[in-house]
Coordinates of C-alpha atoms in Angstrom, one line a residue:
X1 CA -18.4 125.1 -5.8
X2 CA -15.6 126.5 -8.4
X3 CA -15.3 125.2 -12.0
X4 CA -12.4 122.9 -10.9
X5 CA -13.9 121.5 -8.4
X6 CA -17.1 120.5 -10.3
X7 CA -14.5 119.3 -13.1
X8 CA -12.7 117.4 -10.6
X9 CA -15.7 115.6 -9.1
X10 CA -16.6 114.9 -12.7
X11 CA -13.9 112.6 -13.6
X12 CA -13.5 111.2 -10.5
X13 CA -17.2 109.9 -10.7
X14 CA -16.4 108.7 -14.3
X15 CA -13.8 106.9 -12.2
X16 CA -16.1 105.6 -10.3
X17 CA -18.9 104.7 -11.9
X18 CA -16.0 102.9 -14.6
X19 CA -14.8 100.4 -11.6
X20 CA -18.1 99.8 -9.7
X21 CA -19.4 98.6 -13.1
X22 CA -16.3 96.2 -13.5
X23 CA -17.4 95.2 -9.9
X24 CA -21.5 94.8 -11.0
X25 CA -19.8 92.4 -14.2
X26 CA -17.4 90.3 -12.0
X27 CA -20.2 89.5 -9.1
X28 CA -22.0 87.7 -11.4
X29 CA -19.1 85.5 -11.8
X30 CA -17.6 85.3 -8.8
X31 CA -19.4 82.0 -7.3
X32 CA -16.7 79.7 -5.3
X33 CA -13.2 80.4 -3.2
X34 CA -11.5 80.1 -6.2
X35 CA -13.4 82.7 -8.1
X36 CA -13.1 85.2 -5.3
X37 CA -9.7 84.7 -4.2
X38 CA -8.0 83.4 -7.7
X39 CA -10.3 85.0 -10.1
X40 CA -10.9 81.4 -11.3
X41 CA -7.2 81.0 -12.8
X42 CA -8.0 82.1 -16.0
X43 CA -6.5 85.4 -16.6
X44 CA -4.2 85.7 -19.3
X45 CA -0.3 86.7 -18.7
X46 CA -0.7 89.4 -20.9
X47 CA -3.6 90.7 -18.5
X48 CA -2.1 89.6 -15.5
X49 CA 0.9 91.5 -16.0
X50 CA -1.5 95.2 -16.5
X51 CA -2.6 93.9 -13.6
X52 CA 0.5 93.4 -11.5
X53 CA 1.6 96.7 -12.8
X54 CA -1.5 98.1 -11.8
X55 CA -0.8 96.7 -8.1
X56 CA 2.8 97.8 -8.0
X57 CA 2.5 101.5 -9.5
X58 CA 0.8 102.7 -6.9
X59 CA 0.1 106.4 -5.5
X60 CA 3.7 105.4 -3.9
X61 CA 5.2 105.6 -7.3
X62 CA 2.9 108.0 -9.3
X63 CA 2.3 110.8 -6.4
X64 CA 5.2 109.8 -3.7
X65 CA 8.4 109.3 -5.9
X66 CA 6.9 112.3 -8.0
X67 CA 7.4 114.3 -4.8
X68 CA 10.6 112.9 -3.6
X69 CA 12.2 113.7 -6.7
X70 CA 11.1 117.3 -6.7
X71 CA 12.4 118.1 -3.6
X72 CA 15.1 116.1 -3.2
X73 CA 16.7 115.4 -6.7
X74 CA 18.3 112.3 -7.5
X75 CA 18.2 110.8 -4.3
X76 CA 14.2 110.9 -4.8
X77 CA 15.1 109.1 -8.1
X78 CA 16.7 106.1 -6.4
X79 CA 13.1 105.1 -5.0
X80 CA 12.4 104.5 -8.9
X81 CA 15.6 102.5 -9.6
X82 CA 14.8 100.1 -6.5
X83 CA 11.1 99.6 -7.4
X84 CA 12.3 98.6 -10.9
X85 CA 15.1 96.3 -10.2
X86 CA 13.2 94.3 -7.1
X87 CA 11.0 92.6 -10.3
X88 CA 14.3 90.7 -10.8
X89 CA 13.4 88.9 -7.8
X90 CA 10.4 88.2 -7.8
X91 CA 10.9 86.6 -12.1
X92 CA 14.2 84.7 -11.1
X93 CA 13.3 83.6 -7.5
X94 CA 9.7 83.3 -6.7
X95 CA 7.0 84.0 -9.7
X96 CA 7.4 79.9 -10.8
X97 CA 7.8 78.3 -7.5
X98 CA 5.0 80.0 -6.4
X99 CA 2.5 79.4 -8.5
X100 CA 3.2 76.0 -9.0
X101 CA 3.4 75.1 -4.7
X102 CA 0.6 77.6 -3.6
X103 CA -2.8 77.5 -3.6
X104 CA -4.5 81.3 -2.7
X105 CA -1.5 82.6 -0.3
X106 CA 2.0 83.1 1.0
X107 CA 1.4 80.8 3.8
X108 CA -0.2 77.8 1.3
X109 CA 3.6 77.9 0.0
X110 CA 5.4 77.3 3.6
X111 CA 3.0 75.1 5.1
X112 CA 3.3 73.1 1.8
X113 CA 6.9 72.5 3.0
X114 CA 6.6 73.0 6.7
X115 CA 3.6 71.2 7.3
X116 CA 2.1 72.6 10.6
X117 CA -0.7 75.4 11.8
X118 CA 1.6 77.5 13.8
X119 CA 3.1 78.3 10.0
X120 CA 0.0 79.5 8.6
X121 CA -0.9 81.0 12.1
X122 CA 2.3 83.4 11.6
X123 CA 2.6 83.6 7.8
X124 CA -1.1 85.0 8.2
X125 CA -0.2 87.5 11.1
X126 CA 2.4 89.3 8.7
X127 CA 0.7 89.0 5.5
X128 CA -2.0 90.6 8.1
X129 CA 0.5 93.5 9.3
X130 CA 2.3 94.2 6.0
X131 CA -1.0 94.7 3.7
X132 CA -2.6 97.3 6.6
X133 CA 1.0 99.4 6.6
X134 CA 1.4 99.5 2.4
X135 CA -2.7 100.3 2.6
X136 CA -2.2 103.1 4.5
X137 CA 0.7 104.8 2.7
X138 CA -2.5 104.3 -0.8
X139 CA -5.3 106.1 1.5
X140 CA -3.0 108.8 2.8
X141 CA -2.3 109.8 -0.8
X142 CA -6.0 109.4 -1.6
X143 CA -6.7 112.0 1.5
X144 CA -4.0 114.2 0.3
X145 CA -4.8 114.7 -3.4
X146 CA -9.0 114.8 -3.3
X147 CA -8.6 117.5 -0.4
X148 CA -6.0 119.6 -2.8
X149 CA -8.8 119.3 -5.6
X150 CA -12.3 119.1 -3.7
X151 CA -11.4 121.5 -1.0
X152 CA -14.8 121.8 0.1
X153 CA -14.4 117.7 1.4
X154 CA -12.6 117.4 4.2
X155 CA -9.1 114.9 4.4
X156 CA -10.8 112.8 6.7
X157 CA -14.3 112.2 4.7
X158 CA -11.7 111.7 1.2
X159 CA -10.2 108.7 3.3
X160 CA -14.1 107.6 4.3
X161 CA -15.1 107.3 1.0
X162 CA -12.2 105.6 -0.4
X163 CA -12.3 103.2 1.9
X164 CA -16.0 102.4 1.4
X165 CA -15.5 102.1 -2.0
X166 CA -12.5 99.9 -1.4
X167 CA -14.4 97.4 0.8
X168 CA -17.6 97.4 -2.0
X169 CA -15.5 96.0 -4.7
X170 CA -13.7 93.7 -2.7
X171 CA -16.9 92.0 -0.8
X172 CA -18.8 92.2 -4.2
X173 CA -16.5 91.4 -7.0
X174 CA -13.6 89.9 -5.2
X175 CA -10.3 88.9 -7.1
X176 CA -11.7 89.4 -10.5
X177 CA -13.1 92.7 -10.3
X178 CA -9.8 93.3 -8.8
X179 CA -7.9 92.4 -11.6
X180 CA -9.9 94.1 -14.1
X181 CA -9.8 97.6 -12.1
X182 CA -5.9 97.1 -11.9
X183 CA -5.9 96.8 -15.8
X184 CA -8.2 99.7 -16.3
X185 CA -6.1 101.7 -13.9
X186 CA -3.1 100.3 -15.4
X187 CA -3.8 101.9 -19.0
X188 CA -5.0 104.9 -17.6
X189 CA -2.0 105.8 -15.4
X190 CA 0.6 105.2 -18.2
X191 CA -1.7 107.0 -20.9
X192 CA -1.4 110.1 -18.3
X193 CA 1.9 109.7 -17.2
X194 CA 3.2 110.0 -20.8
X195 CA 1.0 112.4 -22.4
X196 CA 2.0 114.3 -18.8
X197 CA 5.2 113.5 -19.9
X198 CA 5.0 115.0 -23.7
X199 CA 3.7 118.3 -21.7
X200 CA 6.8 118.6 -19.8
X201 CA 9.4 117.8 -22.4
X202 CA 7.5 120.3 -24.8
X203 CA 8.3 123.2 -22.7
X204 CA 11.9 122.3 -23.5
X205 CA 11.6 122.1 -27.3
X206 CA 11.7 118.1 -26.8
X207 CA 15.3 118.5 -26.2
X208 CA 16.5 116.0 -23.7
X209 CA 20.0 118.5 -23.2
X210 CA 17.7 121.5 -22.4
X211 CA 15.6 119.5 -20.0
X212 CA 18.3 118.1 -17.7
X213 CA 20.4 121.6 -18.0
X214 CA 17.3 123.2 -16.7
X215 CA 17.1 120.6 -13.7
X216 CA 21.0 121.1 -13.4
X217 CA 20.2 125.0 -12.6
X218 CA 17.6 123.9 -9.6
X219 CA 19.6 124.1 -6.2
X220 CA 18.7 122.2 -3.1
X221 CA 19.9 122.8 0.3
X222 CA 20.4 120.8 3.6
X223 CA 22.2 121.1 7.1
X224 CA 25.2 119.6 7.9
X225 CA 25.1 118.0 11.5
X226 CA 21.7 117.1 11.5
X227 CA 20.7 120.7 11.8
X228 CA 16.9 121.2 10.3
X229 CA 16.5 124.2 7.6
X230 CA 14.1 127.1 8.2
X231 CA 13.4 130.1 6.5
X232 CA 16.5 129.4 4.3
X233 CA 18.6 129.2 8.1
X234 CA 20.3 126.1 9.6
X235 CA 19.3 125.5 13.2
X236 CA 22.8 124.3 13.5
X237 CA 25.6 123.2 11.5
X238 CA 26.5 124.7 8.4
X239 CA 24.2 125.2 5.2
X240 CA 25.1 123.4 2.0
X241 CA 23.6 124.2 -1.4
X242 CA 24.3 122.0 -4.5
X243 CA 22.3 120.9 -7.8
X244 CA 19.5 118.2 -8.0
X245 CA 21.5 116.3 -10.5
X246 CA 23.7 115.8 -7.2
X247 CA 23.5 112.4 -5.0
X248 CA 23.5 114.1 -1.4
X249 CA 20.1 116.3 -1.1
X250 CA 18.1 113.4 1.1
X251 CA 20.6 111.0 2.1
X252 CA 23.7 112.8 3.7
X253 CA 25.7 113.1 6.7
X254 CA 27.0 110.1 9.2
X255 CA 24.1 107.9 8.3
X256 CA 22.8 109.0 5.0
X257 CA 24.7 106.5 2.8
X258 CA 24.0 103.6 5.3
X259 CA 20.1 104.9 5.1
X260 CA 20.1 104.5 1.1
X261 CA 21.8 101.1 1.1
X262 CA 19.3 100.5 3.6
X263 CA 16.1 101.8 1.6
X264 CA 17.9 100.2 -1.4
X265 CA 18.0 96.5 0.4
X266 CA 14.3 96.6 1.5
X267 CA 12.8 97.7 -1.9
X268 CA 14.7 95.0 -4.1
X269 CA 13.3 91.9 -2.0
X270 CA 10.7 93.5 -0.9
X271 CA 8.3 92.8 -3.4
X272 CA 9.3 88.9 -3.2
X273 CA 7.6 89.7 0.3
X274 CA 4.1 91.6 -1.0
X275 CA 0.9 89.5 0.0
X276 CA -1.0 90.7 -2.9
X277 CA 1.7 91.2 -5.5
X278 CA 2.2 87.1 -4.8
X279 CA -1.1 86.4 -4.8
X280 CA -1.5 87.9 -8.5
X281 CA 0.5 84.7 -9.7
X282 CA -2.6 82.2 -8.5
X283 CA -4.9 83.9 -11.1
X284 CA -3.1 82.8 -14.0
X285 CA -3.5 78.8 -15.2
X286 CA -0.2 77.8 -15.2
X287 CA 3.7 78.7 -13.9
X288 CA 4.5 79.7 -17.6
X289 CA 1.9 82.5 -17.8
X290 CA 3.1 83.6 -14.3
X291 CA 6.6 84.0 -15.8
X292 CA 5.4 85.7 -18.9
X293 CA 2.9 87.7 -16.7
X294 CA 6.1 89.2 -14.9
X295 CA 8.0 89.5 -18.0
X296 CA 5.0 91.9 -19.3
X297 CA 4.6 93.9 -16.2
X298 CA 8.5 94.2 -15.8
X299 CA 8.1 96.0 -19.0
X300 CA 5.1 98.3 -18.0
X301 CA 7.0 99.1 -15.0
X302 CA 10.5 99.7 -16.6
X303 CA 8.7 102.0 -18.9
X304 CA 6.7 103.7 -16.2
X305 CA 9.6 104.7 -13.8
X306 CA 11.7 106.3 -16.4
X307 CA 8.8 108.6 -17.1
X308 CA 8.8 109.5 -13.3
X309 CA 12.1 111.5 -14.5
X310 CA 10.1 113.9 -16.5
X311 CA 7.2 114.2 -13.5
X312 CA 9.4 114.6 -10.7
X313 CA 12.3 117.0 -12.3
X314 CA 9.3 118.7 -14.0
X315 CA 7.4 119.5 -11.2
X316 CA 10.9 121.2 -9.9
X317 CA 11.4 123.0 -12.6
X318 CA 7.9 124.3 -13.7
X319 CA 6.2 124.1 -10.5
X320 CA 9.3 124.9 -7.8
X321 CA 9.6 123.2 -4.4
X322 CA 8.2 126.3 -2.9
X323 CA 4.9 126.3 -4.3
X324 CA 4.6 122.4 -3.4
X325 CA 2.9 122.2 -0.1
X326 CA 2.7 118.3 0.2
X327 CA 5.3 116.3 -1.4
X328 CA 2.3 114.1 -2.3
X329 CA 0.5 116.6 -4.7
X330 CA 3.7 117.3 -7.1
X331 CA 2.8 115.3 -9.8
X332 CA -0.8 116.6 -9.9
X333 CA 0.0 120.6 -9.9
X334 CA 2.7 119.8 -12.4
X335 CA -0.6 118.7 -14.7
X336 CA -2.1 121.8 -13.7
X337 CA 0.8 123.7 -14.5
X338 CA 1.7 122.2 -18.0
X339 CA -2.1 121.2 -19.4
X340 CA -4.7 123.2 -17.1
X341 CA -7.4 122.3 -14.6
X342 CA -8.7 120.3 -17.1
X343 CA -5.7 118.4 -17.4
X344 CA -5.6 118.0 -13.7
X345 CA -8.4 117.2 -13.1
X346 CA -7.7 114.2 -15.6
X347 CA -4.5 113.1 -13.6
X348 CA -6.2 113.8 -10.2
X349 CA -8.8 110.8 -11.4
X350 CA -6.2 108.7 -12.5
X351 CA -4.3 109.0 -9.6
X352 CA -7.7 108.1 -8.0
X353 CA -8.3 105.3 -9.8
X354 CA -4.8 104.1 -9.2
X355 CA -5.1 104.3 -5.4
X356 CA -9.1 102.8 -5.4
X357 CA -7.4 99.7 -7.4
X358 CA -4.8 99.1 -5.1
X359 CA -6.1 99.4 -1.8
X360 CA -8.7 96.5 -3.2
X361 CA -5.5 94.2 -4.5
X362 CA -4.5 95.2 -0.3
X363 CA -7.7 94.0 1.2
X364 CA -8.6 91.0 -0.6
X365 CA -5.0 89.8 -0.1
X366 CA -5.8 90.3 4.0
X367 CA -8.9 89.4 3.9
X368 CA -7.7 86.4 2.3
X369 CA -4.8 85.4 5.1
X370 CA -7.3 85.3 7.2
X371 CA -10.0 83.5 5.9
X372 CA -8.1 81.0 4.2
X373 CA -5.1 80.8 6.4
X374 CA -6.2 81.4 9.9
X375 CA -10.4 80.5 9.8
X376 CA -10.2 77.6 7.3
X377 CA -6.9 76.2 7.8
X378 CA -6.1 76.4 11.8
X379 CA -9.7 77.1 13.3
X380 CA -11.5 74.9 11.1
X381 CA -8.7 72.3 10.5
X382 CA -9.4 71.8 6.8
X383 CA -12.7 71.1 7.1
X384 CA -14.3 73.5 3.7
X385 CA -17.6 75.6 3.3
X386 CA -16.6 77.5 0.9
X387 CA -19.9 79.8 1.4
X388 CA -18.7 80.2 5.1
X389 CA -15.2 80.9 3.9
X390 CA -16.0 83.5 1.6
X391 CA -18.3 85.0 4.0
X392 CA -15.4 85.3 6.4
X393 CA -13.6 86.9 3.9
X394 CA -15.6 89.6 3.0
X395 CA -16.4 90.1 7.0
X396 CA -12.3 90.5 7.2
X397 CA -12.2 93.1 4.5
X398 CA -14.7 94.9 6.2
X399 CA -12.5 95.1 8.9
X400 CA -9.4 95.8 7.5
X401 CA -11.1 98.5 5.6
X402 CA -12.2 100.6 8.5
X403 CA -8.5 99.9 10.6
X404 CA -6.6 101.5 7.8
X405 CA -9.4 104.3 7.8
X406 CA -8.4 105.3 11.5
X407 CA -4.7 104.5 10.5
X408 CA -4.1 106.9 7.9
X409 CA -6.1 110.2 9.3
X410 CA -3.6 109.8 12.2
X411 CA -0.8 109.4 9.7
X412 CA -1.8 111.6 7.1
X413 CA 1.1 114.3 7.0
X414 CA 3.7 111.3 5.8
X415 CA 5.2 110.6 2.0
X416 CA 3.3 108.0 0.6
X417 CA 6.2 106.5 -1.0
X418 CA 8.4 106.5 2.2
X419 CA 5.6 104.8 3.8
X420 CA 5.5 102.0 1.0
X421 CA 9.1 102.1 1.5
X422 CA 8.6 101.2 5.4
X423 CA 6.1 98.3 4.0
X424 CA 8.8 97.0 1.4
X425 CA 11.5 96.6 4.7
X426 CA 8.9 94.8 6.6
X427 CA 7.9 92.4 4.0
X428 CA 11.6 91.6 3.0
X429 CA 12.5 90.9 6.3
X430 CA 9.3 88.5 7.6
X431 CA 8.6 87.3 4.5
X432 CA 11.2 86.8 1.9
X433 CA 13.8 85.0 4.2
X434 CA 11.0 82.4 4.8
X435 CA 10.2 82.2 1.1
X436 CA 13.7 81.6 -0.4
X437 CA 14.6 79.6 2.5
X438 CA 11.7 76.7 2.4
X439 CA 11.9 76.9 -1.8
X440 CA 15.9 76.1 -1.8
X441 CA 17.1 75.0 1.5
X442 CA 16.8 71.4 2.0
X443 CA 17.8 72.1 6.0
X444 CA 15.2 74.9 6.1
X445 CA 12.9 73.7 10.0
X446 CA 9.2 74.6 11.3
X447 CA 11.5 76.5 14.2
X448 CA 13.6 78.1 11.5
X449 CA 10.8 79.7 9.8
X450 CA 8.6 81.3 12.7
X451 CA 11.3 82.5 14.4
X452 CA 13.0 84.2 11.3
X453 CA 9.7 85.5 10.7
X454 CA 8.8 86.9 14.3
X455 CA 12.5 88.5 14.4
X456 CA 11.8 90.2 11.1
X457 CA 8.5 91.0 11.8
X458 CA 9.3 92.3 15.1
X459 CA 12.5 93.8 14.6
X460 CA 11.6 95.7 11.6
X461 CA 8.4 97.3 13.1
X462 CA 10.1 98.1 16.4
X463 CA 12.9 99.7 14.5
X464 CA 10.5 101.8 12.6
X465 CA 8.9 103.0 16.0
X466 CA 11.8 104.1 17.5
X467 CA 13.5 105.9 13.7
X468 CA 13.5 109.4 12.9
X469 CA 10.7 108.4 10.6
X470 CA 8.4 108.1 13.6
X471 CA 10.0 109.8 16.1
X472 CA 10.9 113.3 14.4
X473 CA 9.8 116.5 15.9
X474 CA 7.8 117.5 12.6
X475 CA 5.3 115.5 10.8
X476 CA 6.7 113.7 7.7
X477 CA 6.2 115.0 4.8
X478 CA 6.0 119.0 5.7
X479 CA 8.9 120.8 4.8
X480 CA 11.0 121.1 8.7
X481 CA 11.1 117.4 8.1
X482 CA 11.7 117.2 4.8
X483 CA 14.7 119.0 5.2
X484 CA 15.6 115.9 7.4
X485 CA 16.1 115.2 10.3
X486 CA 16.4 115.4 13.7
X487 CA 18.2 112.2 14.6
X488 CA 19.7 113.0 18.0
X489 CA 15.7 112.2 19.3
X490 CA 15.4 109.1 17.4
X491 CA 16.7 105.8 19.6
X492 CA 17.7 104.0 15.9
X493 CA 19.6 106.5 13.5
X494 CA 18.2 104.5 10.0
X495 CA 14.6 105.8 8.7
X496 CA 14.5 102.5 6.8
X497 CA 15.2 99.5 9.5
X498 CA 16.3 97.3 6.3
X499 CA 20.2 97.2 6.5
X500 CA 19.7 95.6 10.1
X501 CA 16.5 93.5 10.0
X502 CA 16.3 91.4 6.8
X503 CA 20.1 90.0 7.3
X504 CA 19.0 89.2 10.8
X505 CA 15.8 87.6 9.9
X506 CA 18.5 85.3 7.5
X507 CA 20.6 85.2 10.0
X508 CA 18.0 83.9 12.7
X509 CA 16.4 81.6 9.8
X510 CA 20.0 79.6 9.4
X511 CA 20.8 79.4 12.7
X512 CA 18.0 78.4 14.4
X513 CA 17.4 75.9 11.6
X514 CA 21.5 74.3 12.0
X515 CA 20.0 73.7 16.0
X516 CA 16.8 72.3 15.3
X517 CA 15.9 68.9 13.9
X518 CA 12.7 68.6 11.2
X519 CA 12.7 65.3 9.8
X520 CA 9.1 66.0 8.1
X521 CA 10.8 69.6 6.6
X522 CA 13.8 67.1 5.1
X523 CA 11.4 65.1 3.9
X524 CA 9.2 67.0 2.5
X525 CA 11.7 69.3 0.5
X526 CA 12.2 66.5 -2.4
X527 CA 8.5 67.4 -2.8
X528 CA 8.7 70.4 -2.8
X529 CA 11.5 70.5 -5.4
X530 CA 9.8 69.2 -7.7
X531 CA 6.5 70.9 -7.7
X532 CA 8.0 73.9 -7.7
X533 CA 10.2 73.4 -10.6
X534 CA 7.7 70.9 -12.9
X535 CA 4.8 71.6 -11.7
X536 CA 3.4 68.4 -11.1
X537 CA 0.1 68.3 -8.4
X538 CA -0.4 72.3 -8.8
X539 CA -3.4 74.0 -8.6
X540 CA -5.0 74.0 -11.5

């Protein structure tokens, strides 16, 4: 075993033995369904927003964006901007309203409104669907960057172990030990991301001017006419060469602006649509703490995707797209590059950490659908054991653990953050329709609801089977398909089904609820109204 390796393995068993001690602490305090799913409502908004950052900046944004910006310039940059700006959604639409109406989950909100099982059946079945697709876009990034590092560990044993580890904290520390490995992870990722930040600027004197002149000197190429670039050759059409600084590099030709408008729909409501992001706003006491808990991770954030500039431009500049293998392992050989395997092996742990933490936010928020929403709630008919309904729980996050296991070694070639990006088109279009819909529409029906969320549930994965992202001659992520795109052999042109399936999930929402008659729905809005905006009768 080399020196980095053993340094490698070092820090990433600090890591470890750092977050299975959170998870020893928070067993000992994790005794009823509100403990394990809500943390017991007392976390602070101040914590709770570390912790929401430390859901949201995921290995999607700290290794995936890292890697779309260094090969593909700005257009990798606009993955940043959209994760940023969907926060305005979630603090002007749905952090109140939902912590005031909910209880654990998504589907406590529109079965508070639409009061029937079928809701929970189906609100449970996508919170199910979107939590495995985001969890595998985590554990292929955890694959990717311990088998750069370890090399001696196979891809396939890395994604073992972190999903072991993943399903240990969950069954034995639930959503407390969650939270505190999010704010753990939290500090540690933005500690590294700037001081990997001061490394990069440093190399340019600290001079902003000389830093983006030396990223205006870096040239990417592409293929007009969907031809793929090889060996610095189109397969057809003609080659184009222009500067990263440049919109153009990733989204081009006949459907490339469509596909960013596209991406750019499905990341700003997507998070509205995140079963664990929403579930973060039942561990705080009251609807003012989850407003201030967004305000403070809207900062965190803000602060942390700027700082993706200097990773991402960094890694092109003092690294080179040439010497990057996997767009996933950018940001770590940048460490390497500016501060040593030392250094690296710092980041790699980090990034570790960051993936461990959110993979555990994943499971306890699908583990939770289904114990809460489905077991409790349609099989049991609201007759409570809370022993039994934990137990199911942790049963369920054993199973969702080793799913996403198989998942991501068959997918283990693709971008993590174009995978997130897949998960952020799915959620918006099941699951933020709904949401808005039975918070603000006083015509909003049962039949509204579950059909807008089978449409957009359906629609959006069958869209993704059938894109270039699935159905492209070269694995994503490798560099034939990063170079884009072979189109002609995809039935839907878009990689990111967005731009057709959220406005027809609306669409299918409105409609079906103008046809449809729900007297209880009308009835029960007024209700709803209220609670959601003053909080009377909420969880407390």
């Amino acid at each position: 075993m080399t020196s980095k390796e053993l340094q490698t393995l070092l820090m990433f068993g600090v890591i470890v033995l750092i977050t299975l001690g959170i998870t020893l602490w928070a067993s000992r305090r994790t005794r009823t369904t509100t403990d394990f799913y809500a943390a017991g409502r007392k976390i602070s908004g101040a914590q709770n927003g570390l912790a929401v950052a430390g859901d949201y900046m995921s290995a999607a944004s700290f290794l995936g964006i890292a890697g779309l910006i260094a090969f593909f310039g700005y257009d990798g940059f606009m993955y940043s901007v959209g994760f940023l700006v969907a926060y305005l959604t979630v603090l002007f639409l749905v952090a109140e309203p939902l912590r005031n109406i909910g209880k654990f989950t998504m589907a406590d909100v529109l079965s508070f409104r639409l009061r029937n099982r079928s809701v929970r059946t189906v609100a449970a079945i996508s919170t199910l669907i979107v939590t495995l697709i985001y969890m595998i876009a985590q554990m292929v990034g955890a694959g990717s960057l311990v088998s750069l590092l370890v090399p001696s560990l196979d891809y396939n044993w890395a994604i073992i172990i972190v999903g072991l580890l993943m399903i240990f904290y969950v069954i034995f520390g639930g959503m407390l030990a969650t939270t505190w490995v999010q704010i753990v992870k939290a500090v540690l990722l933005m500690g590294g991301t700037l001081i990997l930040s001061i490394l990069v600027l440093s190399h340019y004197g600290f001079s902003l001017g000389n830093f983006f002149d030396a990223i205006h000197g870096v040239v990417g190429k592409y293929c007009t006419g969907g031809g793929t670039l090889k060996d610095g050759a189109c397969s057809s059409g003609t080659l184009v060469s222009q500067s990263y600084l440049t919109p153009g590099l990733r989204y081009h030709g006949t459907y490339g602006q469509l596909d960013l408008i596209s991406l750019g729909l499905a990341l700003v409501l997507g998070t509205a649509g995140l079963p664990h992001i929403l579930m973060r706003f039942y561990t705080v006491p009251t609807a003012r703490t989850a407003r201030s808990s967004v305000v403070w991770a809207t900062a965190i954030i803000g602060v942390f995707y700027i700082l993706t500039t200097f990773l991402g431009f960094g890694a092109a500049t003092l690294v080179g797209k040439a010497h990057i293998a996997n767009q996933n392992l950018a940001a770590p050989l940048l460490a390497e590059a500016v501060g040593g395997t030392l250094f690296l092996a710092f980041i790699a742990a980090v990034a570790f950490a960051t993936i461990l933490a959110v993979v555990a936010g994943l499971t306890i928020a699908g583990s939770s659908a289904f114990a809460h929403d489905i077991w409790l709630n349609v099989v049991k008919r609201g007759r409570e054991d809370e022993r039994e309904q934990v137990l199911v729980a942790k049963i369920t996050a054993g199973i969702i653990g080793v799913i996403s296991i198989f998942l991501a070694i068959a997918l283990h070639y693709s971008n993590v953050a174009f995978l997130v990006g897949l998960a952020f088109a799915v959620a918006a279009s099941a699951n933020v329709p709904s949401i808005i819909l039975s918070i603000f529409w006083r015509r909003f029906t049962t039949a509204g609801m579950i059909s807008s969320m089978l449409v957009g549930l359906i629609s959006s994965v069958i869209l993704i089977m059938v894109s270039p992202a699935i159905m492209a001659v070269d694995p994503p992520g490798t560099a034939a398909a990063a170079a884009h795109l072979i189109q002609a052999k995809a039935l839907f042109p878009l990689e990111n089904p967005g731009l057709v399936a959220i406005p027809l999930s609306f669409a299918v929402a409105i409609v079906v609820s103008l046809v449809t008659r729900d007297e209880a729905a009308v009835e029960t809005f007024s209700e709803t109204n209220v609670r959601a905006n003053l909080g009377i009768d909420a969880e407390v």
